[in-house]
Amino acid sequence: MTTTENKEVARRLYDEVLNKRDLDQLDYLATPDYIEHDPLPGQGTGLQGLKDRMTALVNGLDPTFTLEDVIAEGDRVAVRWTNSGTHIAEFLGIPATGRSFSIHGIDIYRMENGKLAEHWHVVDMYGQMIQLGLLPAPGQ
């Protein structure tokens, strides 16, 4: 697969799965033995683990992702994004706060035969927790 094709697969994860809530697309976008290097608490492995992760995100946080950069080289795709959402249902055992948030993050994927095979990320969880009222803001 070309880097352009790999970037398109990554874009589809955000556009079709996360923003449009079409979780069935994961069957076409990820390998069965998908590896998550930063799983959510209780997240299983493989494709089913990825489906559980995406379900938790869309059901609990009602996210909308804006892709700021999508960069590819070899079998890697890096995505810099902004995620705006509202904590509408339980997420990671935390009852819904009803509060909105906007955070930034970077995901890196290893691609295999045109599918997402492995994932690493850096996400502003601290900022998100402050915005959701779960942690005090600095200086409070």
CSV table of C-alpha atoms in Angstrom, one decimal:
chain,number,residue,atom,x,y,z
A,1,MET,CA,0.0,0.0,0.0
A,2,THR,CA,1.1,3.5,-0.7
A,3,THR,CA,1.5,6.2,2.0
A,4,THR,CA,-1.5,8.0,0.4
A,5,GLU,CA,-3.6,4.8,0.8
A,6,ASN,CA,-2.5,4.3,4.4
A,7,LYS,CA,-3.4,7.9,5.2
A,8,GLU,CA,-6.9,7.4,3.7
A,9,VAL,CA,-7.4,4.3,6.0
A,10,ALA,CA,-6.5,6.4,9.0
A,11,ARG,CA,-8.8,9.2,8.0
A,12,ARG,CA,-11.6,6.8,7.6
A,13,LEU,CA,-11.2,5.7,11.2
A,14,TYR,CA,-12.0,9.2,12.4
A,15,ASP,CA,-14.5,10.2,9.7
A,16,GLU,CA,-16.5,7.1,9.4
A,17,VAL,CA,-16.1,5.3,12.8
A,18,LEU,CA,-15.7,8.1,15.3
A,19,ASN,CA,-17.5,11.0,13.7
A,20,LYS,CA,-20.3,9.1,11.8
A,21,ARG,CA,-20.5,6.3,14.5
A,22,ASP,CA,-20.3,3.5,11.9
A,23,LEU,CA,-18.5,1.0,14.0
A,24,ASP,CA,-19.0,-1.8,11.4
A,25,GLN,CA,-16.3,-0.1,9.3
A,26,LEU,CA,-13.7,-1.4,11.8
A,27,ASP,CA,-14.0,-4.8,10.2
A,28,TYR,CA,-12.6,-3.3,7.0
A,29,LEU,CA,-10.1,-0.9,8.6
A,30,ALA,CA,-8.2,-3.0,11.2
A,31,THR,CA,-6.5,-6.3,11.3
A,32,PRO,CA,-8.0,-9.1,13.4
A,33,ASP,CA,-4.9,-9.1,15.7
A,34,TYR,CA,-4.8,-5.3,16.1
A,35,ILE,CA,-2.4,-4.3,18.9
A,36,GLU,CA,-3.2,-1.4,21.3
A,37,HIS,CA,-0.2,-0.1,23.2
A,38,ASP,CA,-2.3,2.1,25.5
A,39,PRO,CA,-5.5,0.2,26.2
A,40,LEU,CA,-8.4,1.7,28.1
A,41,PRO,CA,-9.0,-0.1,31.5
A,42,GLY,CA,-10.6,-3.4,30.8
A,43,GLN,CA,-10.0,-3.2,27.0
A,44,GLY,CA,-9.5,-6.5,25.4
A,45,THR,CA,-7.1,-7.4,22.6
A,46,GLY,CA,-7.4,-7.5,18.8
A,47,LEU,CA,-10.2,-6.2,16.7
A,48,GLN,CA,-12.8,-6.8,19.3
A,49,GLY,CA,-10.8,-4.8,21.8
A,50,LEU,CA,-10.7,-1.9,19.3
A,51,LYS,CA,-14.4,-2.2,18.7
A,52,ASP,CA,-15.0,-2.0,22.5
A,53,ARG,CA,-12.7,1.1,22.7
A,54,MET,CA,-14.5,2.9,20.0
A,55,THR,CA,-17.9,2.0,21.4
A,56,ALA,CA,-16.9,3.4,24.8
A,57,LEU,CA,-15.6,6.6,23.3
A,58,VAL,CA,-18.6,7.4,21.1
A,59,ASN,CA,-21.2,6.3,23.7
A,60,GLY,CA,-19.6,8.0,26.7
A,61,LEU,CA,-18.0,11.2,25.2
A,62,ASP,CA,-20.0,12.0,22.0
A,63,PRO,CA,-16.7,13.0,20.3
A,64,THR,CA,-16.2,15.0,17.1
A,65,PHE,CA,-12.6,14.7,15.7
A,66,THR,CA,-11.0,17.3,13.5
A,67,LEU,CA,-7.9,16.1,11.8
A,68,GLU,CA,-5.2,18.8,11.9
A,69,ASP,CA,-2.4,16.7,10.3
A,70,VAL,CA,-2.1,13.3,8.7
A,71,ILE,CA,1.5,12.3,7.9
A,72,ALA,CA,2.8,9.0,6.6
A,73,GLU,CA,6.1,7.4,6.0
A,74,GLY,CA,6.7,3.7,5.2
A,75,ASP,CA,4.2,1.7,7.2
A,76,ARG,CA,3.4,4.4,9.8
A,77,VAL,CA,0.7,7.1,9.8
A,78,ALA,CA,0.7,9.9,12.4
A,79,VAL,CA,-2.5,11.8,13.0
A,80,ARG,CA,-2.7,15.1,15.0
A,81,TRP,CA,-6.3,15.8,16.0
A,82,THR,CA,-8.6,18.0,18.1
A,83,ASN,CA,-11.5,16.1,19.8
A,84,SER,CA,-14.5,18.1,21.0
A,85,GLY,CA,-17.3,16.3,22.8
A,86,THR,CA,-19.6,16.1,25.8
A,87,HIS,CA,-19.4,13.5,28.6
A,88,ILE,CA,-23.0,12.2,28.0
A,89,ALA,CA,-22.8,8.7,29.6
A,90,GLU,CA,-20.5,6.7,31.8
A,91,PHE,CA,-16.9,6.5,30.6
A,92,LEU,CA,-14.3,4.4,32.3
A,93,GLY,CA,-16.6,4.0,35.3
A,94,ILE,CA,-17.1,7.8,35.6
A,95,PRO,CA,-20.8,8.8,35.6
A,96,ALA,CA,-21.7,11.4,33.0
A,97,THR,CA,-20.9,15.0,34.0
A,98,GLY,CA,-22.7,16.6,31.1
A,99,ARG,CA,-19.7,18.9,30.6
A,100,SER,CA,-18.1,19.6,27.3
A,101,PHE,CA,-14.4,19.4,26.4
A,102,SER,CA,-11.9,20.1,23.7
A,103,ILE,CA,-8.6,18.4,23.7
A,104,HIS,CA,-5.6,17.6,21.4
A,105,GLY,CA,-3.8,14.4,20.7
A,106,ILE,CA,-1.5,12.5,18.4
A,107,ASP,CA,-2.1,8.9,17.2
A,108,ILE,CA,0.5,6.8,15.4
A,109,TYR,CA,-0.5,3.7,13.6
A,110,ARG,CA,1.4,0.9,12.0
A,111,MET,CA,-0.2,-0.3,8.9
A,112,GLU,CA,-0.3,-3.9,7.5
A,113,ASN,CA,-1.7,-4.8,4.1
A,114,GLY,CA,-3.8,-1.6,4.1
A,115,LYS,CA,-5.2,-2.0,7.6
A,116,LEU,CA,-4.6,-0.5,11.0
A,117,ALA,CA,-2.4,-3.1,12.8
A,118,GLU,CA,-0.9,-1.3,15.8
A,119,HIS,CA,-1.6,2.0,17.7
A,120,TRP,CA,0.3,4.3,20.1
A,121,HIS,CA,-1.0,7.7,21.2
A,122,VAL,CA,-0.5,10.8,23.4
A,123,VAL,CA,-3.7,12.5,24.6
A,124,ASP,CA,-4.3,15.5,26.8
A,125,MET,CA,-6.2,13.5,29.5
A,126,TYR,CA,-5.2,16.0,32.2
A,127,GLY,CA,-6.9,18.8,30.3
A,128,GLN,CA,-9.9,16.7,29.6
A,129,MET,CA,-10.3,15.8,33.3
A,130,ILE,CA,-10.1,19.4,34.3
A,131,GLN,CA,-12.7,20.4,31.7
A,132,LEU,CA,-15.0,17.7,32.8
A,133,GLY,CA,-14.8,18.9,36.4
A,134,LEU,CA,-13.1,15.7,37.6
A,135,LEU,CA,-9.8,17.5,38.7
A,136,PRO,CA,-9.3,21.0,39.9
A,137,ALA,CA,-7.7,23.5,37.5
A,138,PRO,CA,-4.2,24.6,38.4
A,139,GLY,CA,-4.2,27.2,41.1
A,140,GLN,CA,-7.6,26.2,42.5
